[in-house]
CSV table of C-alpha atoms in Angstrom, one decimal:
chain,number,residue,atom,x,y,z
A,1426,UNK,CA,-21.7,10.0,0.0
A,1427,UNK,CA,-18.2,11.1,1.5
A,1428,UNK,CA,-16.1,8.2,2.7
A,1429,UNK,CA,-13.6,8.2,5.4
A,1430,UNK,CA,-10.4,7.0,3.4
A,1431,UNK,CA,-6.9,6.4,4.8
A,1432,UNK,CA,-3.8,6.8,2.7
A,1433,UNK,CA,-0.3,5.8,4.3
A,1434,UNK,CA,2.7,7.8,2.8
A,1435,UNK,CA,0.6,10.6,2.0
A,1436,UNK,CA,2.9,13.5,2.7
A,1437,UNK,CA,4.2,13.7,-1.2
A,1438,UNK,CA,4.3,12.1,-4.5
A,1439,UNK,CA,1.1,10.0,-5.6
A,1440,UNK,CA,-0.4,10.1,-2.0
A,1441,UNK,CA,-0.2,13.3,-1.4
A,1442,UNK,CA,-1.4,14.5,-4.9
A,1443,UNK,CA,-4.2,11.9,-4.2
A,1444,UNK,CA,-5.4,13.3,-0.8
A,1445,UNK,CA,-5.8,16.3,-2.3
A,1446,UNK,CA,-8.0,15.0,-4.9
A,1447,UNK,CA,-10.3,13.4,-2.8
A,1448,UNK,CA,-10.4,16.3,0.0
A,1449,UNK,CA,-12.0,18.2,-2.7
A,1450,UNK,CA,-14.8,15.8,-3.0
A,1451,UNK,CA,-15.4,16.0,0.2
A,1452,UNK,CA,-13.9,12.7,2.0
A,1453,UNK,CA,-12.5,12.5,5.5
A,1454,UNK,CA,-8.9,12.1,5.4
A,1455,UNK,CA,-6.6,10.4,7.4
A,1456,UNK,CA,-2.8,10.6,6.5
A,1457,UNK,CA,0.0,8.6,7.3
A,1458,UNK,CA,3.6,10.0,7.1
A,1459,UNK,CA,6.9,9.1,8.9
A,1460,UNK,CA,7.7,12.8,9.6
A,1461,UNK,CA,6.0,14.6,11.7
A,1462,UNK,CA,6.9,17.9,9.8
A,1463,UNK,CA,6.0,16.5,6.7
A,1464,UNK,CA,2.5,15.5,7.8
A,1465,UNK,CA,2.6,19.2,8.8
A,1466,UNK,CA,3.0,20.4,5.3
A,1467,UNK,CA,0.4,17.9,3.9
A,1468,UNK,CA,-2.1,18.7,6.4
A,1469,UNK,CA,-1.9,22.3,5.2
A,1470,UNK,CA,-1.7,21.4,1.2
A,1471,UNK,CA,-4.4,19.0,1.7
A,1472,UNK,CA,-6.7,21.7,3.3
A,1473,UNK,CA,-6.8,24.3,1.1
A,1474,UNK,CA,-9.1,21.6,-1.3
A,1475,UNK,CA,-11.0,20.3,1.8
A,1476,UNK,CA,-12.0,20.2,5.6
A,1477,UNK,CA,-8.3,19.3,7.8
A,1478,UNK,CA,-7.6,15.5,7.7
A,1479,UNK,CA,-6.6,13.4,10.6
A,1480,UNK,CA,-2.4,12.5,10.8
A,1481,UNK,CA,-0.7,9.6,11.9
A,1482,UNK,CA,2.8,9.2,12.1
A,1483,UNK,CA,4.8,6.1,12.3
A,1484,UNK,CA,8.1,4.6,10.5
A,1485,UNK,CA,6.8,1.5,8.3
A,1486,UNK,CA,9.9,-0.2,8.4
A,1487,UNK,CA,9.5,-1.1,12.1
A,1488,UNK,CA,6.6,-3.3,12.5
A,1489,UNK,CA,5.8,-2.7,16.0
A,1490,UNK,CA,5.4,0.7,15.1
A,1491,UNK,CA,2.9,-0.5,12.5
A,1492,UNK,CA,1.0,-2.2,15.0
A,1493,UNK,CA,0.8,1.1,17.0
A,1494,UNK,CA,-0.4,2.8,14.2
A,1495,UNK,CA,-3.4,0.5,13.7
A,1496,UNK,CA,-4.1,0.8,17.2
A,1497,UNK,CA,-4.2,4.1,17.2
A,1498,UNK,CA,-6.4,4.3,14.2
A,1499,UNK,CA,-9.2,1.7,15.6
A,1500,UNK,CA,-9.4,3.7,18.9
A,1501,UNK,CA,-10.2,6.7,17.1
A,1502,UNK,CA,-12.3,5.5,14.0
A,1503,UNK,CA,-15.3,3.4,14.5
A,1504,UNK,CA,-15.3,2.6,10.5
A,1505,UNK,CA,-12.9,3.2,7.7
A,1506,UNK,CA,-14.7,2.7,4.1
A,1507,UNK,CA,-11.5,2.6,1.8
A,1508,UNK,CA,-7.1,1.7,2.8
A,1509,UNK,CA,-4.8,3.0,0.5
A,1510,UNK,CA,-1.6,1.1,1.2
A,1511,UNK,CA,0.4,3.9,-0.7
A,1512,UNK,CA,3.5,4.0,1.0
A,1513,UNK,CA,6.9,2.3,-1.0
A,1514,UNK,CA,10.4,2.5,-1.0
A,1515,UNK,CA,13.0,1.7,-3.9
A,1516,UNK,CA,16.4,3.0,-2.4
A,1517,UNK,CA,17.4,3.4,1.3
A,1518,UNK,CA,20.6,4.0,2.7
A,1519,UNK,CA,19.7,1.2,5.7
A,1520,UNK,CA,18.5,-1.4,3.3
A,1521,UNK,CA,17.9,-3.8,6.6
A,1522,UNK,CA,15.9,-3.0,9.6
A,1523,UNK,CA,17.1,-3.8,13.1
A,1524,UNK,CA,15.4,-7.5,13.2
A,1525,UNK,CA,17.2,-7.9,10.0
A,1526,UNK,CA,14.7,-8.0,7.7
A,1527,UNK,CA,14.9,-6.6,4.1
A,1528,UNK,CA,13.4,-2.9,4.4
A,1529,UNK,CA,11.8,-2.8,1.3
A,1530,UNK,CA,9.7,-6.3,1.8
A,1531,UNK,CA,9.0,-5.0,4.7
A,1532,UNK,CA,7.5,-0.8,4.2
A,1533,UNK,CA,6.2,-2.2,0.7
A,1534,UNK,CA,5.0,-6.0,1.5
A,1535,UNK,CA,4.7,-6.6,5.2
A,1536,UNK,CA,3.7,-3.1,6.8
A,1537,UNK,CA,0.6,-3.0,4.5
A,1538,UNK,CA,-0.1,-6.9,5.4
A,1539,UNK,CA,0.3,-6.5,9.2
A,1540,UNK,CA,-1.6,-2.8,8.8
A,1541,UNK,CA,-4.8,-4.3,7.0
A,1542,UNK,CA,-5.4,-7.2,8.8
A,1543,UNK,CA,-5.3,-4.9,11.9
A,1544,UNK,CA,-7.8,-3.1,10.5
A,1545,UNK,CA,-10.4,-5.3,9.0
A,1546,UNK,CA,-12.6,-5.2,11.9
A,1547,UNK,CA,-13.3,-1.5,11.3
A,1548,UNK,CA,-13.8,-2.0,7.0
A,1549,UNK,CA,-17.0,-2.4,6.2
A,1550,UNK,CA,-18.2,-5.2,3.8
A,1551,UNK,CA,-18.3,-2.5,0.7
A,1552,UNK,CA,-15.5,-0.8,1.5
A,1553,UNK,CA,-11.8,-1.3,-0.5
A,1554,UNK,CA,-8.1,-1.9,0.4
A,1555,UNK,CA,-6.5,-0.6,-2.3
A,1556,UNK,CA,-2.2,-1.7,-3.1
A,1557,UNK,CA,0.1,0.0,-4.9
A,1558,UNK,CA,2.1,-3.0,-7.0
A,1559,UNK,CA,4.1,-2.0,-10.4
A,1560,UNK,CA,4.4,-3.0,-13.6
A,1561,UNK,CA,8.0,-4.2,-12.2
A,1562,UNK,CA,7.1,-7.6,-10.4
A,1563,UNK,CA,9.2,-10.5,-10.0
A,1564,UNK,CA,9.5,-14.1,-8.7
A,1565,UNK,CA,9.6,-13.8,-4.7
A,1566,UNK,CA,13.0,-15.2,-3.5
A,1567,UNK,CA,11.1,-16.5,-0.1
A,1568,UNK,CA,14.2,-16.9,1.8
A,1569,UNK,CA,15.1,-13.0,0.9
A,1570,UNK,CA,11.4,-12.2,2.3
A,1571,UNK,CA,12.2,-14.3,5.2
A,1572,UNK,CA,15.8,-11.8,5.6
A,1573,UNK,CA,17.5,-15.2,5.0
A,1574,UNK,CA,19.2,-13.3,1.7
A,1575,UNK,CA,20.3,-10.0,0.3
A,1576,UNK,CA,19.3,-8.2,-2.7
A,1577,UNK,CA,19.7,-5.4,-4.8
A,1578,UNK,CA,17.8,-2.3,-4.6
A,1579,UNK,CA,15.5,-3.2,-8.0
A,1580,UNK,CA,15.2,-7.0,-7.5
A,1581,UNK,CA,14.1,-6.3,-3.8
A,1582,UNK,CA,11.6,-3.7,-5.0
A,1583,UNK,CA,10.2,-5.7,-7.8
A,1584,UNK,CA,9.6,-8.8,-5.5
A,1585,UNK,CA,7.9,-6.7,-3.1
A,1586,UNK,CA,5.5,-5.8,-5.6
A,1587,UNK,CA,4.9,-9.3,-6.3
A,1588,UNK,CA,4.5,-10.2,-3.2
A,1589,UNK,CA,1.9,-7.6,-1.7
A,1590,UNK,CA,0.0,-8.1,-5.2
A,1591,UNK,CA,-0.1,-11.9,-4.2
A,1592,UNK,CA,-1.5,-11.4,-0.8
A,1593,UNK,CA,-3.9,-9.0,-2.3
A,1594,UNK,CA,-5.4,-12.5,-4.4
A,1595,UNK,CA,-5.1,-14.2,-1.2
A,1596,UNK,CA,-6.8,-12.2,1.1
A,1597,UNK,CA,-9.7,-11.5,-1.4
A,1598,UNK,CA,-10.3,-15.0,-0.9
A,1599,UNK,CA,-10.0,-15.4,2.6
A,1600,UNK,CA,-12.7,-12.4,2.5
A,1601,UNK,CA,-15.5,-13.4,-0.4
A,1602,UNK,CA,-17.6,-10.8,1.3
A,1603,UNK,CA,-15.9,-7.8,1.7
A,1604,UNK,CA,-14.2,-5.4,2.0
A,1605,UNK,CA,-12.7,-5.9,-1.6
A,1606,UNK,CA,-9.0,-5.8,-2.5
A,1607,UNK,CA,-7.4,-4.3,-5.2
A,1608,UNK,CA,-3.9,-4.3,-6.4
A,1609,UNK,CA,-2.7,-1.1,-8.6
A,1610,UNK,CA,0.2,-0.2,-11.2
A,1611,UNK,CA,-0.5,3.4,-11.1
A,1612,UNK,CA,1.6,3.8,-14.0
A,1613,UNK,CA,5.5,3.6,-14.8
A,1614,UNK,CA,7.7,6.3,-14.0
A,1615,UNK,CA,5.4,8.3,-12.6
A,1616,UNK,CA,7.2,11.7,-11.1
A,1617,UNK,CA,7.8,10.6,-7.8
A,1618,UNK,CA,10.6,11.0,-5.3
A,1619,UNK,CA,11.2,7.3,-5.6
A,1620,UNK,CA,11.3,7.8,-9.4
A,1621,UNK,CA,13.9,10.3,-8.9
A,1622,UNK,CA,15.6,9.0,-6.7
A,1623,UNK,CA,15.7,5.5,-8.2
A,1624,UNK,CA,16.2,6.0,-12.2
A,1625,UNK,CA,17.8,9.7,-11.8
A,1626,UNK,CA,14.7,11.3,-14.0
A,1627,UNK,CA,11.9,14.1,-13.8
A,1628,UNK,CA,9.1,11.1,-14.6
A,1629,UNK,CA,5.5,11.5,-15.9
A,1630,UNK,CA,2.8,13.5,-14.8
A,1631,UNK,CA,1.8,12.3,-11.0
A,1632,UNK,CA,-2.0,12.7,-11.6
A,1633,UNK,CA,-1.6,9.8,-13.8
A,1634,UNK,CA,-1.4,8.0,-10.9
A,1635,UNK,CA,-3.6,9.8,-8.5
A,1636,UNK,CA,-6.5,9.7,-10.8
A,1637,UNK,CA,-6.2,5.8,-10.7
A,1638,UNK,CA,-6.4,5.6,-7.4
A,1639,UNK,CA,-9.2,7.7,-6.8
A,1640,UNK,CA,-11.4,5.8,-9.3
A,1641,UNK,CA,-9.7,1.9,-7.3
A,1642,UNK,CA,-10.7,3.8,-4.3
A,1643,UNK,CA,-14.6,5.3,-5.4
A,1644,UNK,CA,-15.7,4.0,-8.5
A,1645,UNK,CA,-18.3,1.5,-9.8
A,1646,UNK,CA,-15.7,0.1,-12.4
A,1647,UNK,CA,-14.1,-1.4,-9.2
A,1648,UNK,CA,-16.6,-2.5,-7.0
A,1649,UNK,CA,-16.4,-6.1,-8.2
A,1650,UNK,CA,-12.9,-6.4,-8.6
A,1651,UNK,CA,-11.3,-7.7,-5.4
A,1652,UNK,CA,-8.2,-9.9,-6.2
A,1653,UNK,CA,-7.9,-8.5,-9.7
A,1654,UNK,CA,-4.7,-6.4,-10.6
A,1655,UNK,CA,-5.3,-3.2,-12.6
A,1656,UNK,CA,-2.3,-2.5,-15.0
A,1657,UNK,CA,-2.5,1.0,-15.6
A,1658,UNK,CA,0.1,1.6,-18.2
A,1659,UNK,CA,-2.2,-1.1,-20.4
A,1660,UNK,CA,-5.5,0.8,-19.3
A,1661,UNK,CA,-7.3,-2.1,-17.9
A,1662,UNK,CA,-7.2,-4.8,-15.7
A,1663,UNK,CA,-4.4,-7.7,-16.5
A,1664,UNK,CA,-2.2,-10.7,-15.0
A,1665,UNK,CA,0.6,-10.4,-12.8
A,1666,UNK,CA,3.0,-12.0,-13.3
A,1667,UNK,CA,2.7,-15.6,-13.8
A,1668,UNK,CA,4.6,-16.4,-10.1
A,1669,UNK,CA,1.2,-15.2,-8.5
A,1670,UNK,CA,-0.8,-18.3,-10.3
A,1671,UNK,CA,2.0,-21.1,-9.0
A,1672,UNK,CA,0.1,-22.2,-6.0
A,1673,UNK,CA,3.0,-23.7,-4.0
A,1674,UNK,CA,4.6,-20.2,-4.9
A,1675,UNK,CA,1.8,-18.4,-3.7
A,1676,UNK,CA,1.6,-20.7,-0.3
A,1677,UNK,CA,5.3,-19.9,0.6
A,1678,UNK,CA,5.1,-16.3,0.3
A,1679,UNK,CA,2.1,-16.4,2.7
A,1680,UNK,CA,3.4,-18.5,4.7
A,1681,UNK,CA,6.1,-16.6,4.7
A,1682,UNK,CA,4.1,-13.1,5.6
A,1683,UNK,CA,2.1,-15.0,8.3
A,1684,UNK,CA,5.3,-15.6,10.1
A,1685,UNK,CA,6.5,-12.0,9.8
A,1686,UNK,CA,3.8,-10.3,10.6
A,1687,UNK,CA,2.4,-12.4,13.3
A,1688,UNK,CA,-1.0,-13.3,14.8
A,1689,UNK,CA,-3.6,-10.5,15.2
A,1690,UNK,CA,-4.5,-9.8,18.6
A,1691,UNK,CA,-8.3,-11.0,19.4
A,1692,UNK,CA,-10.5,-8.2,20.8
């Protein structure tokens, strides 16, 4: 049965190869890009496999724009059956946003937190949120989350991972019905922009990736799997790294994302 899917930074890379995938199975698709031009371009590489998905644009790094963005998306969309928090950054020239957070906790950590919670009221019980993490994760620094502390490009990017892979656990148990969640390495050094960008290299083949995502988004193999971490440069599912089993660890970082992100509004 087609499912209506979301998939944020879907205008290249893995999201884009990945919408294309699952337009020619037939899914509704709705994309999320921060360029309007770009969404442009997707919405016309995207259709040539399927029917013409839905667009929404909005910059991840500024969270009320986030909040728009799930606004926008309840008000049209009485049900969304899968999330594909796809969008990440590595390198930015404006590594802090205006409120002086970092920008990569918060397009790679916080945006997805503040985004799903948003939209749980419109995910069914059998439907799936599926996060990108990495095979790079490290030990949150909480005060860095917080935007307390400055990091480099890698250490901020491999925290963030962490970090959205923890709340992934967490929110799994704060939801033992449904929908499940689902945290993804879609493989290292995929060829992405990021990739290029980041490590200065061509990368491996990006269906790698997108074929993992498809099958965390669709297939049985997943349908039990909410909190688990799939590890797809070991082929299976795995641990993250130990930091996401310390409890008081795991208590600050969410503490920490409950501040950030802020209540959701009731209604």
């Amino acid at each position: 049965m087609p499912k209506t899917i979301l998939i944020t930074g879907a205008t290249d890379g893995i999201g884009l190869l990945t919408a294309r995938m699952l337009a020619k199975d037939g899914h509704t698709l709705l994309l999320h890009g921060r360029s309007a031009e770009k969404l442009t371009a997707a919405v016309q590489s995207v259709s040539t496999s399927g029917a013409a998905p839905r667009t929404y644009r909005a910059d991840l790094s500024q969270l009320e724009e986030v909040s728009a963005l799930a606004g926008e998306i309840t008000a049209g969309h009485e049900r969304i059956d899968v999330l594909i928090n796809n969008a990440g950054v590595l390198k930015t020239p404006q590594p802090r946003t205006a409120q002086g957070l970092d920008a990569r906790f918060v397009v790679n950590t916080i945006a997805p937190y503040l985004l799903t919670r948003r939209l749980l009221p419109i995910l069914p019980a059998r439907g799936r949120v599926v996060n990108l993490s990495s095979a790079a994760q490290a030990r949150v620094d909480v005060a860095a989350l917080r935007g307390q502390r400055s990091l480099d490009h890698m250490a901020a990017y491999a925290q963030s991972k962490l970090a959205i892979t923890i709340w992934t656990q967490e929110m799994a148990r704060a939801q033992p019905d449904g929908p499940a969640f689902i945290a993804v390495n879609p493989g290292s050094l995929l060829a992405s922009k990021m990739v290029r960008e980041g490590f200065g290299m061509t990368g491996n083949d990006l269906s790698i990736g997108a074929e993992i995502l498809c099958r965390a988004a669709l297939s049985e193999e997943f349908a039990g799997a909410t909190g688990r971490y799939f590890d797809n440069d070991a082929g299976g599912f795995a641990r993250p790294d130990p930091a996401a089993g310390d409890a008081a660890h795991v208590a600050a970082v969410m503490a920490a994302l409950g501040d950030l992100a802020g209540p959701v509004p009731e209604g």
